[in-house]
Each structure stands twice: as structure tokens, then as C-alpha cells.
């Protein structure tokens, strides 16, 4: 009789965030992450947070929280005298963001042992079910490379115009999210970010990173778009937005 050996390997997920001047959001950020880890015991979760140059109580709030519910934690705080930008399109801002995101992904030396990387913005509201739907997306599209939530304002209009693309070029006149997204489960896109974004870890392990120069237009652009371009260049072209997973910007 042939013996059947089951693979009980637990998948490992690195949650990463970059945070600056978000002291008022840290409590909610902490609570939401703790709920994820508690609700999804079938995964091993690791956390990396990169913070720089906050001039509120962000640093204090981050280091005063108990993160021990993660399998591994790396938090780095720096004062490197970078200018603080709001939500604007600026070349120096996206260069700073790209470098910060790359630092966050590499913190703690966790990356090479991960199956997935989950980007979580520090200022979004979501539920555990929103994250679970992203993690379950592999059952719907087994060959996915990137899948994000859809980020929304309180009035349910789409928030993340800049990173949501159907081509390399940005459309400043309207969001490129599908008009009928509320009637669909998901859609395929050129690039995404949208508050919660799940990536296969392998491309990052192969050296793919964020950048701030659009490979097509040769101009500065959203660092999340350029990351998706770098994924595609390496053959990882299956990029989706899962409309049933929602993150609300506050």
C-alpha cells in the first residue's frame, strides 16, 4: 500500500507598512493586525514597519505596542531629515516612498522565508474578512502574482486613482477602476496598490523592488506602479483588484 504524505507546511506572510505622522492611527492599526493573526492561525505572520522623520508621537506609539503575537517583528525608526509631503504627486516624494518601502520589505531578514508579502497602509480601515479574501484569492486565480483590495472613500467612491492603471499612463481625469465594479468579484489591471496589496514573495526574493521612474513614460511616477512594471518585466503579469475586499481611507 502506498503511503500518502500530507504537506502540512504553514504558509508564511510578511506584513509590511511604512508609517509617518500617524500617531492617531496606531491603536487602530495595531488592533486590526492583531485580529488578522488571531483569526487566521493557519498562517505564520511576520511584521516589518519602517518609520522615518515623524514629528508627532508616531515613534512612541509604535514602540509602546505589544507586537508579540507575530512570529517575528522588525521595526526601524530613522531621522534622516526628509521633507514631509501630503498626498501629492512629487518626484522627491515618490523616490522617498520607494526607498522606504524597499527598506520595510527587507527588515528583519524575513523575506527569503516568506510565501507572500502583504502591504498594509497605516491609515486604512478594513476587516479580517477583507484580508482573508485576498489570501483565499489563490483558490480563484491560482496563478495570481499580485492582488489588492479596492480602496474607497466613505462615500464609496474609488480612492487610489494614481496606482490603479489599465496601462502605463496615468489618467488624471477619472479613476480607471471598472465602472461596474460593484457588480463584479474582481478585475485584471496593469497596476494596483489600494490600501491592502498581496504579493507573491518570490519576485521580491529574486530582487524586484519599488522604484520611482516609469519604465514606459520615463518620468517620475507612483512607486507602486513601477513595482508592478518590474513584476511584469520579470514575467509576473497576473495583477488583480479584488472588489469584495475593501479598505477605507480615513
Coordinates of N, CA and C in Angstrom, one line a residue:
X1 N 0.9 -1.2 0.0 CA 0.0 0.0 0.0 C 0.9 1.3 0.0
X2 N 0.6 2.2 -0.9 CA 1.4 3.4 -1.0 C 1.0 4.4 0.1
X3 N 1.9 4.9 0.8 CA 1.7 5.8 1.9 C 1.5 7.2 1.4
X4 N 0.4 7.9 1.8 CA 0.1 9.2 1.4 C 0.7 10.2 2.4
X5 N 1.6 11.1 2.0 CA 2.2 12.0 2.9 C 1.5 13.4 2.6
X6 N 0.9 14.0 3.6 CA 0.3 15.3 3.5 C 1.3 16.4 3.8
X7 N 1.2 17.5 3.0 CA 2.1 18.6 3.2 C 1.4 19.6 4.1
X8 N 1.8 19.6 5.4 CA 1.2 20.5 6.4 C 2.0 21.8 6.6
X9 N 2.8 22.1 5.6 CA 3.6 23.3 5.7 C 2.7 24.6 5.8
X10 N 3.0 25.3 6.9 CA 2.2 26.6 7.0 C 2.8 27.7 6.2
X11 N 1.9 28.3 5.4 CA 2.4 29.4 4.6 C 2.8 30.6 5.5
X12 N 3.8 31.3 5.1 CA 4.4 32.5 5.9 C 4.1 33.8 5.1
X13 N 3.6 34.7 5.9 CA 3.2 36.0 5.3 C 3.9 37.1 6.0
X14 N 4.6 38.0 5.3 CA 5.3 39.2 5.8 C 4.3 40.3 5.6
X15 N 3.8 40.9 6.7 CA 3.0 42.1 6.6 C 4.0 43.3 6.8
X16 N 4.0 44.2 5.8 CA 4.9 45.4 5.9 C 4.1 46.7 5.8
X17 N 4.6 47.7 6.5 CA 4.0 49.0 6.4 C 5.1 50.1 6.5
X18 N 4.9 51.2 5.8 CA 5.7 52.4 6.1 C 4.8 53.4 6.7
X19 N 5.2 54.0 7.8 CA 4.4 54.9 8.6 C 5.1 56.2 8.9
X20 N 4.4 57.3 8.8 CA 5.0 58.6 9.2 C 3.8 59.5 9.6
X21 N 4.0 60.1 10.8 CA 3.0 61.0 11.3 C 1.6 60.4 11.3
X22 N 1.5 59.2 11.9 CA 0.2 58.5 12.0 C -0.1 58.1 13.5
X23 N 0.3 59.0 14.4 CA 0.2 58.6 15.8 C -1.3 58.3 16.2
X24 N -2.2 59.1 15.6 CA -3.6 58.9 16.0 C -4.2 57.6 15.4
X25 N -3.5 57.0 14.5 CA -4.0 55.8 13.8 C -3.3 54.5 14.4
X26 N -2.3 54.6 15.2 CA -1.5 53.4 15.6 C -2.4 52.4 16.4
X27 N -3.2 52.9 17.2 CA -4.1 52.0 18.0 C -4.9 51.1 17.1
X28 N -5.6 51.8 16.2 CA -6.5 51.0 15.2 C -5.6 50.1 14.4
X29 N -4.5 50.6 13.9 CA -3.6 49.7 13.1 C -3.2 48.5 13.9
X30 N -2.9 48.6 15.1 CA -2.5 47.5 16.0 C -3.6 46.5 16.2
X31 N -4.8 47.0 16.5 CA -6.0 46.2 16.7 C -6.3 45.4 15.5
X32 N -6.3 46.0 14.3 CA -6.7 45.4 13.1 C -5.7 44.2 12.8
X33 N -4.4 44.5 13.0 CA -3.4 43.4 12.7 C -3.5 42.3 13.7
X34 N -3.8 42.6 14.9 CA -3.9 41.5 15.9 C -5.1 40.6 15.6
X35 N -6.2 41.2 15.1 CA -7.4 40.4 14.7 C -7.1 39.5 13.6
X36 N -6.2 40.0 12.6 CA -5.9 39.1 11.5 C -5.1 37.9 12.0
X37 N -4.1 38.1 12.8 CA -3.3 37.0 13.3 C -4.1 36.0 14.1
X38 N -5.0 36.5 14.9 CA -5.9 35.6 15.7 C -6.8 34.8 14.9
X39 N -7.4 35.5 13.8 CA -8.4 34.8 13.0 C -7.9 33.9 12.0
X40 N -6.6 33.9 11.7 CA -6.1 33.1 10.6 C -4.9 32.3 11.1
X41 N -5.1 31.4 12.1 CA -4.0 30.6 12.7 C -3.3 29.7 11.7
X42 N -3.9 29.4 10.5 CA -3.3 28.5 9.6 C -2.1 29.1 8.9
X43 N -1.8 30.4 9.1 CA -0.7 31.1 8.6 C 0.3 31.5 9.7
X44 N 1.6 31.7 9.3 CA 2.5 32.3 10.2 C 2.8 33.7 9.7
X45 N 2.5 34.7 10.6 CA 2.6 36.1 10.2 C 3.9 36.7 10.8
X46 N 4.5 37.5 10.0 CA 5.7 38.3 10.4 C 5.4 39.8 10.1
X47 N 6.0 40.7 10.8 CA 5.7 42.1 10.7 C 7.0 42.9 10.5
X48 N 7.0 43.8 9.5 CA 8.1 44.8 9.4 C 7.5 46.2 9.2
X49 N 7.9 47.1 10.0 CA 7.5 48.5 9.9 C 8.7 49.4 9.8
X50 N 8.6 50.3 8.8 CA 9.6 51.3 8.7 C 9.0 52.7 8.9
X51 N 9.6 53.5 9.8 CA 9.2 54.8 10.1 C 10.3 55.8 10.0
X52 N 10.1 57.0 9.4 CA 11.1 58.0 9.5 C 10.5 59.4 9.6
X53 N 11.3 60.2 10.4 CA 11.1 61.6 10.5 C 9.7 62.1 11.0
X54 N 9.0 61.2 11.7 CA 7.7 61.7 12.3 C 8.0 62.8 13.3
X55 N 7.1 63.8 13.3 CA 7.2 64.9 14.3 C 6.0 64.9 15.2
X56 N 5.2 63.8 15.2 CA 4.2 63.7 16.2 C 4.6 62.5 17.2
X57 N 3.7 61.8 17.8 CA 4.1 60.7 18.7 C 4.1 59.3 18.0
X58 N 4.2 59.3 16.7 CA 4.2 58.0 16.0 C 5.3 57.1 16.5
X59 N 6.5 57.5 16.7 CA 7.6 56.7 17.2 C 7.3 56.1 18.5
X60 N 6.8 56.9 19.5 CA 6.5 56.4 20.8 C 5.3 55.4 20.7
X61 N 4.3 55.7 20.0 CA 3.2 54.8 19.8 C 3.6 53.4 19.3
X62 N 4.4 53.4 18.3 CA 4.9 52.2 17.6 C 5.6 51.3 18.6
X63 N 6.6 51.9 19.3 CA 7.4 51.1 20.2 C 6.8 50.7 21.5
X64 N 5.7 51.4 21.9 CA 5.0 51.1 23.1 C 3.9 50.0 22.9
X65 N 3.7 49.6 21.7 CA 2.7 48.5 21.5 C 3.3 47.1 21.6
X66 N 2.5 46.2 22.0 CA 3.0 44.8 22.1 C 2.7 44.1 20.8
X67 N 3.7 43.7 20.1 CA 3.6 43.1 18.8 C 3.9 41.6 18.9
X68 N 4.0 41.0 20.1 CA 4.5 39.7 20.3 C 3.6 38.6 19.7
X69 N 2.4 38.9 19.2 CA 1.5 38.0 18.6 C 2.0 37.6 17.2
X70 N 3.0 38.3 16.6 CA 3.6 37.9 15.4 C 4.8 36.9 15.7
X71 N 5.1 36.1 14.6 CA 6.2 35.1 14.8 C 7.5 35.8 14.8
X72 N 7.6 37.0 14.1 CA 8.8 37.8 14.1 C 8.4 39.2 13.8
X73 N 9.2 40.2 14.4 CA 8.9 41.6 14.3 C 10.2 42.4 14.0
X74 N 10.1 43.3 13.1 CA 11.2 44.2 12.9 C 10.6 45.6 12.7
X75 N 11.0 46.5 13.6 CA 10.6 47.9 13.4 C 11.8 48.8 13.4
X76 N 12.0 49.6 12.4 CA 13.1 50.5 12.3 C 12.6 51.9 12.2
X77 N 13.1 52.8 13.0 CA 12.8 54.2 13.0 C 14.0 55.1 12.8
X78 N 13.9 55.9 11.8 CA 15.1 56.8 11.4 C 14.7 58.2 11.4
X79 N 15.7 59.1 11.7 CA 15.6 60.5 11.4 C 16.6 60.9 10.4
X80 N 16.1 61.0 9.2 CA 17.0 61.3 8.0 C 16.7 62.6 7.3
X81 N 15.9 63.4 8.0 CA 15.6 64.8 7.5 C 15.0 64.9 6.1
X82 N 14.1 64.0 5.8 CA 13.3 64.1 4.6 C 12.1 65.0 4.7
X83 N 11.8 65.7 3.7 CA 10.6 66.6 3.8 C 9.3 65.8 3.9
X84 N 8.3 66.3 4.6 CA 7.1 65.6 4.7 C 6.1 66.1 3.6
X85 N 5.6 65.2 2.8 CA 4.6 65.6 1.8 C 3.2 65.0 2.2
X86 N 2.2 65.7 1.8 CA 0.9 65.1 1.9 C 0.7 64.2 0.7
X87 N -0.6 64.0 0.3 CA -0.9 63.1 -0.8 C -0.8 63.9 -2.1
X88 N 0.4 64.1 -2.5 CA 0.7 64.9 -3.7 C 1.6 64.1 -4.7
X89 N 1.6 64.5 -6.0 CA 2.4 63.9 -7.0 C 3.7 64.7 -7.1
X90 N 4.7 64.2 -6.5 CA 6.0 64.9 -6.5 C 7.1 63.9 -6.7
X91 N 8.1 64.3 -7.5 CA 9.2 63.3 -7.8 C 10.0 62.9 -6.5
X92 N 10.3 63.9 -5.7 CA 11.1 63.5 -4.5 C 10.3 62.7 -3.5
X93 N 9.0 63.0 -3.5 CA 8.1 62.2 -2.6 C 8.1 60.7 -3.0
X94 N 7.9 60.4 -4.3 CA 7.8 59.0 -4.7 C 9.2 58.3 -4.6
X95 N 10.2 59.1 -4.8 CA 11.6 58.5 -4.6 C 11.7 58.1 -3.1
X96 N 11.3 59.0 -2.2 CA 11.4 58.7 -0.8 C 10.5 57.5 -0.4
X97 N 9.3 57.4 -1.0 CA 8.4 56.3 -0.7 C 9.0 55.0 -1.2
X98 N 9.5 55.0 -2.4 CA 10.1 53.8 -2.9 C 11.2 53.2 -2.0
X99 N 12.1 54.1 -1.6 CA 13.2 53.7 -0.8 C 12.7 53.2 0.6
X100 N 11.7 53.9 1.1 CA 11.1 53.5 2.4 C 10.5 52.1 2.3
X101 N 9.7 51.9 1.3 CA 9.1 50.6 1.1 C 10.1 49.5 0.9
X102 N 11.1 49.7 0.2 CA 12.2 48.7 0.0 C 12.9 48.4 1.3
X103 N 13.1 49.4 2.1 CA 13.7 49.1 3.5 C 12.7 48.2 4.3
X104 N 11.4 48.6 4.3 CA 10.5 47.8 5.1 C 10.4 46.4 4.7
X105 N 10.5 46.1 3.4 CA 10.4 44.7 2.9 C 11.6 43.9 3.3
X106 N 12.7 44.6 3.4 CA 14.0 43.9 3.8 C 14.3 43.8 5.3
X107 N 13.5 44.4 6.1 CA 13.8 44.4 7.5 C 13.7 43.0 8.1
X108 N 14.5 42.8 9.1 CA 14.4 41.6 9.9 C 15.0 40.3 9.2
X109 N 15.3 40.4 7.9 CA 15.8 39.2 7.2 C 14.7 38.2 7.0
X110 N 13.4 38.6 7.1 CA 12.4 37.6 6.9 C 12.1 37.2 5.5
X111 N 12.3 38.0 4.6 CA 11.8 37.9 3.2 C 12.1 36.5 2.6
X112 N 13.3 36.0 2.7 CA 13.6 34.8 1.9 C 12.9 33.6 2.4
X113 N 12.2 33.6 3.6 CA 11.5 32.5 4.1 C 10.0 32.7 3.9
X114 N 9.5 33.8 3.2 CA 8.1 34.1 3.1 C 7.5 33.4 1.8
X115 N 6.2 33.2 1.9 CA 5.4 32.8 0.7 C 4.7 34.0 0.1
X116 N 4.3 35.0 1.0 CA 3.6 36.2 0.5 C 4.1 37.4 1.2
X117 N 3.9 38.5 0.6 CA 4.2 39.8 1.2 C 2.9 40.6 1.1
X118 N 2.4 41.1 2.3 CA 1.1 41.8 2.3 C 1.4 43.3 2.8
X119 N 1.2 44.2 1.8 CA 1.4 45.6 2.1 C 0.1 46.1 2.8
X120 N 0.2 46.8 4.0 CA -0.9 47.3 4.7 C -0.6 48.8 4.9
X121 N -1.4 49.7 4.4 CA -1.2 51.1 4.6 C -1.6 51.4 6.1
X122 N -1.0 52.4 6.7 CA -1.2 52.7 8.1 C -2.4 53.5 8.4
X123 N -3.1 53.9 7.3 CA -4.3 54.8 7.6 C -5.6 54.3 6.9
X124 N -5.7 53.0 6.8 CA -6.9 52.4 6.2 C -7.7 51.6 7.3
X125 N -9.0 51.5 7.1 CA -9.9 50.7 7.9 C -10.3 49.5 7.1
X126 N -10.2 48.3 7.6 CA -10.6 47.1 6.9 C -11.0 46.0 8.0
X127 N -11.5 44.9 7.5 CA -11.8 43.8 8.4 C -10.9 42.6 8.2
X128 N -10.9 41.7 9.1 CA -10.2 40.5 8.9 C -10.7 39.8 7.6
X129 N -12.0 39.8 7.4 CA -12.5 39.1 6.2 C -12.0 39.7 4.9
X130 N -11.7 41.0 4.9 CA -11.1 41.7 3.7 C -9.7 41.1 3.4
X131 N -8.9 40.8 4.5 CA -7.6 40.2 4.3 C -7.8 38.7 3.9
X132 N -8.7 38.0 4.6 CA -8.9 36.6 4.3 C -9.3 36.4 2.8
X133 N -10.1 37.3 2.3 CA -10.5 37.2 0.9 C -9.3 37.3 -0.1
X134 N -8.3 38.2 0.3 CA -7.1 38.3 -0.5 C -6.3 37.0 -0.5
X135 N -6.2 36.5 0.7 CA -5.4 35.2 0.9 C -6.1 34.0 0.2
X136 N -7.4 34.1 0.2 CA -8.2 33.0 -0.5 C -8.2 33.1 -2.0
X137 N -7.7 34.3 -2.5 CA -7.8 34.5 -4.0 C -7.1 33.5 -4.8
X138 N -6.1 32.9 -4.2 CA -5.3 31.8 -4.9 C -6.2 30.6 -5.3
X139 N -7.3 30.5 -4.6 CA -8.3 29.4 -5.0 C -9.1 29.8 -6.2
X140 N -9.2 31.1 -6.5 CA -9.9 31.6 -7.6 C -9.0 31.7 -8.8
X141 N -7.8 32.4 -8.6 CA -6.8 32.6 -9.6 C -5.5 32.0 -9.1
X142 N -5.3 30.7 -9.3 CA -4.1 30.1 -8.7 C -2.7 30.7 -9.2
X143 N -2.8 31.3 -10.4 CA -1.5 31.9 -10.9 C -1.4 33.4 -10.7
X144 N -2.1 33.9 -9.8 CA -2.0 35.3 -9.5 C -0.6 35.7 -9.0
X145 N -0.2 36.9 -9.3 CA 1.1 37.4 -8.8 C 0.9 38.5 -7.8
X146 N -0.1 39.4 -8.1 CA -0.5 40.5 -7.2 C -2.0 40.6 -7.1
X147 N -2.6 40.8 -5.9 CA -4.0 41.1 -5.8 C -4.2 42.1 -4.7
X148 N -5.0 43.1 -4.9 CA -5.2 44.1 -3.9 C -6.7 44.2 -3.6
X149 N -6.9 44.9 -2.5 CA -8.3 45.3 -2.2 C -8.6 46.5 -3.1
X150 N -9.8 47.0 -3.0 CA -10.2 48.3 -3.6 C -10.3 49.3 -2.5
X151 N -9.6 50.4 -2.6 CA -9.6 51.4 -1.6 C -10.7 52.4 -1.9
X152 N -11.5 52.8 -0.9 CA -12.7 53.6 -1.1 C -12.7 54.7 -0.1
X153 N -13.3 55.8 -0.5 CA -13.7 56.9 0.5 C -15.0 56.5 1.2
X154 N -15.3 57.2 2.2 CA -16.5 56.9 3.0 C -17.8 56.9 2.1
X155 N -17.8 57.7 1.0 CA -19.0 57.7 0.1 C -18.9 56.6 -0.9
X156 N -18.0 55.7 -0.8 CA -17.9 54.5 -1.6 C -17.3 54.8 -3.0
X157 N -16.8 56.0 -3.2 CA -16.1 56.3 -4.5 C -14.6 55.8 -4.4
X158 N -14.0 55.5 -5.5 CA -12.7 54.9 -5.5 C -11.7 56.0 -5.1
X159 N -10.7 55.5 -4.3 CA -9.7 56.4 -3.7 C -8.4 56.4 -4.5
X160 N -7.9 55.3 -4.7 CA -6.5 55.2 -5.2 C -6.4 55.2 -6.7
X161 N -6.6 56.4 -7.3 CA -6.6 56.6 -8.7 C -5.2 56.4 -9.3
X162 N -4.2 57.0 -8.5 CA -2.8 57.1 -9.1 C -2.2 55.7 -9.4
X163 N -2.4 54.8 -8.5 CA -1.8 53.4 -8.7 C -2.6 52.5 -9.5
X164 N -3.9 52.8 -9.7 CA -4.8 51.9 -10.4 C -4.7 52.2 -11.9
X165 N -4.2 51.4 -12.6 CA -3.9 51.6 -14.1 C -4.4 50.4 -14.9
X166 N -4.8 50.8 -16.1 CA -5.1 49.8 -17.1 C -4.0 49.8 -18.2
X167 N -3.1 50.8 -18.1 CA -1.9 50.9 -18.9 C -0.8 51.7 -18.1
X168 N 0.3 51.9 -18.8 CA 1.4 52.6 -18.1 C 1.1 54.1 -17.8
X169 N 0.2 54.6 -18.5 CA 0.0 56.1 -18.4 C -1.2 56.4 -17.4
X170 N -1.0 57.4 -16.7 CA -2.0 57.9 -15.7 C -3.0 58.7 -16.3
X171 N -4.3 58.4 -16.0 CA -5.4 59.2 -16.5 C -5.8 60.2 -15.4
X172 N -5.5 61.4 -15.5 CA -5.8 62.4 -14.4 C -7.3 62.8 -14.4
X173 N -8.1 62.4 -15.4 CA -9.5 62.9 -15.5 C -10.5 62.0 -14.8
X174 N -10.1 60.7 -14.6 CA -11.1 59.8 -13.9 C -10.3 58.6 -13.4
X175 N -10.9 57.9 -12.4 CA -10.4 56.6 -12.0 C -10.6 55.6 -13.0
X176 N -9.6 54.7 -13.1 CA -9.7 53.6 -14.1 C -10.2 52.3 -13.5
X177 N -10.8 52.4 -12.4 CA -11.5 51.2 -11.8 C -12.7 51.0 -12.7
X178 N -13.1 49.7 -12.9 CA -14.2 49.4 -13.7 C -15.5 50.1 -13.2
X179 N -16.3 50.7 -14.1 CA -17.5 51.4 -13.7 C -18.5 50.5 -12.9
X180 N -18.5 49.2 -13.3 CA -19.5 48.3 -12.7 C -18.8 47.4 -11.7
X181 N -17.8 47.9 -11.1 CA -17.0 47.0 -10.1 C -17.9 46.4 -9.0
X182 N -18.9 47.2 -8.7 CA -19.8 46.7 -7.6 C -20.6 45.4 -8.0
X183 N -20.7 45.2 -9.3 CA -21.4 44.0 -9.7 C -20.5 42.8 -10.1
X184 N -19.2 43.0 -9.8 CA -18.2 42.0 -10.2 C -17.4 41.6 -8.9
X185 N -16.7 40.5 -9.0 CA -15.9 40.0 -7.9 C -14.5 40.6 -8.0
X186 N -13.9 40.6 -9.2 CA -12.6 41.2 -9.3 C -12.3 41.5 -10.8
X187 N -11.2 42.3 -11.0 CA -10.8 42.6 -12.4 C -9.3 42.6 -12.5
X188 N -8.9 42.5 -13.8 CA -7.4 42.4 -14.0 C -6.9 43.8 -14.4
X189 N -5.7 44.2 -13.9 CA -5.2 45.5 -14.1 C -3.7 45.5 -14.5
X190 N -3.3 46.7 -14.9 CA -1.9 46.9 -15.2 C -1.1 47.1 -13.9
X191 N -1.7 47.8 -13.0 CA -1.0 48.1 -11.7 C -2.1 48.4 -10.6
X192 N -1.7 48.2 -9.4 CA -2.6 48.5 -8.2 C -1.8 48.7 -7.0
X193 N -2.5 49.2 -5.9 CA -2.0 49.3 -4.6 C -3.2 49.2 -3.6
X194 N -4.0 50.3 -3.5 CA -5.3 50.2 -3.0 C -5.4 49.8 -1.5
X195 N -4.5 50.2 -0.7 CA -4.6 50.0 0.8 C -4.2 48.7 1.4
X196 N -4.6 47.6 0.8 CA -4.1 46.3 1.1 C -3.7 45.6 -0.2
X197 N -2.5 45.1 -0.2 CA -2.0 44.5 -1.5 C -1.1 43.3 -1.2
X198 N -1.5 42.2 -1.7 CA -0.9 40.9 -1.5 C 0.0 40.5 -2.7
X199 N 1.3 40.2 -2.5 CA 2.2 39.9 -3.5 C 2.8 38.5 -3.2
X200 N 3.0 37.7 -4.3 CA 3.9 36.6 -4.1 C 5.2 37.0 -3.7
X201 N 5.8 36.3 -2.8 CA 7.1 36.7 -2.2 C 8.3 36.4 -3.2
X202 N 8.1 35.5 -4.1 CA 9.2 35.0 -5.0 C 9.8 36.2 -5.8
X203 N 9.0 37.1 -6.4 CA 9.6 38.2 -7.2 C 10.5 39.0 -6.3
X204 N 10.1 39.3 -5.1 CA 10.9 40.1 -4.2 C 12.2 39.3 -3.8
X205 N 12.1 38.0 -3.6 CA 13.2 37.2 -3.3 C 14.2 37.2 -4.5
X206 N 13.7 37.4 -5.7 CA 14.6 37.5 -6.9 C 15.2 38.9 -7.1
X207 N 14.8 39.8 -6.2 CA 15.4 41.1 -6.3 C 14.6 42.3 -6.8
X208 N 13.3 42.0 -7.2 CA 12.4 43.0 -7.7 C 12.1 44.0 -6.5
X209 N 12.1 45.3 -6.8 CA 11.8 46.3 -5.8 C 11.0 47.5 -6.4
X210 N 10.6 48.3 -5.5 CA 10.0 49.6 -5.9 C 11.0 50.5 -6.6
X211 N 10.4 51.4 -7.4 CA 11.2 52.5 -8.0 C 10.3 53.6 -8.3
X212 N 10.8 54.7 -8.8 CA 10.0 55.9 -8.9 C 10.0 56.5 -10.4
X213 N 10.7 55.7 -11.3 CA 10.7 56.2 -12.7 C 9.9 55.2 -13.5
X214 N 8.9 55.6 -14.2 CA 8.0 54.8 -15.0 C 8.8 54.3 -16.2
X215 N 8.8 53.0 -16.4 CA 9.6 52.3 -17.4 C 9.2 52.7 -18.8
X216 N 7.9 53.1 -19.0 CA 7.4 53.5 -20.3 C 7.5 55.0 -20.6
X217 N 7.0 55.8 -19.7 CA 7.0 57.2 -19.9 C 8.3 57.9 -19.6
X218 N 9.2 57.2 -18.9 CA 10.5 57.7 -18.5 C 10.4 58.9 -17.5
X219 N 9.3 59.1 -16.9 CA 9.1 60.2 -16.0 C 8.8 59.6 -14.6
X220 N 8.9 60.5 -13.6 CA 8.6 60.0 -12.2 C 7.2 59.6 -12.1
X221 N 6.9 58.6 -11.3 CA 5.5 58.1 -11.2 C 5.4 57.4 -9.9
X222 N 4.2 57.0 -9.6 CA 3.8 56.3 -8.3 C 4.7 55.0 -8.2
X223 N 5.3 54.9 -7.0 CA 6.3 53.8 -6.8 C 5.6 52.4 -6.9
X224 N 4.3 52.4 -6.6 CA 3.6 51.1 -6.7 C 3.3 50.7 -8.1
X225 N 3.1 51.7 -9.0 CA 3.0 51.4 -10.5 C 4.3 50.8 -11.0
X226 N 5.4 51.4 -10.6 CA 6.7 51.0 -11.1 C 7.0 49.6 -10.6
X227 N 6.6 49.3 -9.3 CA 6.8 47.9 -8.8 C 6.1 46.9 -9.7
X228 N 4.8 47.3 -10.1 CA 4.1 46.4 -10.9 C 4.7 46.2 -12.3
X229 N 5.3 47.3 -12.8 CA 6.0 47.2 -14.1 C 7.2 46.2 -13.9
X230 N 7.9 46.3 -12.8 CA 9.1 45.5 -12.6 C 8.6 44.0 -12.4
X231 N 7.5 43.8 -11.8 CA 7.0 42.4 -11.8 C 6.7 41.9 -13.2
X232 N 6.0 42.7 -14.0 CA 5.7 42.3 -15.3 C 6.9 42.0 -16.2
X233 N 7.9 42.9 -16.0 CA 9.2 42.7 -16.8 C 9.8 41.3 -16.5
X234 N 9.6 40.9 -15.3 CA 10.2 39.6 -14.9 C 9.2 38.4 -15.1
X235 N 8.1 38.7 -15.8 CA 7.2 37.7 -16.2 C 6.0 37.5 -15.2
X236 N 5.9 38.3 -14.2 CA 4.8 38.2 -13.2 C 3.7 39.2 -13.6
X237 N 2.8 38.8 -14.5 CA 1.9 39.7 -15.1 C 0.4 39.6 -14.6
X238 N 0.2 38.7 -13.7 CA -1.2 38.5 -13.3 C -1.5 39.3 -12.1
X239 N -2.1 40.5 -12.4 CA -2.3 41.6 -11.4 C -3.8 41.8 -11.3
X240 N -4.4 41.8 -10.1 CA -5.8 41.9 -10.0 C -6.2 42.8 -8.8
X241 N -7.4 43.3 -8.9 CA -8.1 44.0 -7.8 C -9.3 43.2 -7.4
X242 N -9.4 42.8 -6.2 CA -10.5 42.0 -5.7 C -11.5 43.0 -5.1
X243 N -12.6 43.2 -5.7 CA -13.6 44.2 -5.3 C -14.3 43.8 -4.0
X244 N -14.3 42.5 -3.7 CA -15.0 42.1 -2.4 C -14.1 42.3 -1.2
X245 N -12.9 42.7 -1.4 CA -12.0 43.1 -0.3 C -11.9 44.6 -0.4
X246 N -12.2 45.3 0.7 CA -12.3 46.8 0.7 C -11.6 47.4 1.8
X247 N -10.8 48.5 1.5 CA -10.1 49.2 2.5 C -10.6 50.7 2.4
X248 N -11.0 51.2 3.5 CA -11.5 52.6 3.6 C -10.4 53.6 4.1
X249 N -10.2 54.6 3.3 CA -9.3 55.6 3.7 C -10.0 56.7 4.6
X250 N -9.3 57.0 5.6 CA -9.9 57.9 6.6 C -9.3 59.3 6.5

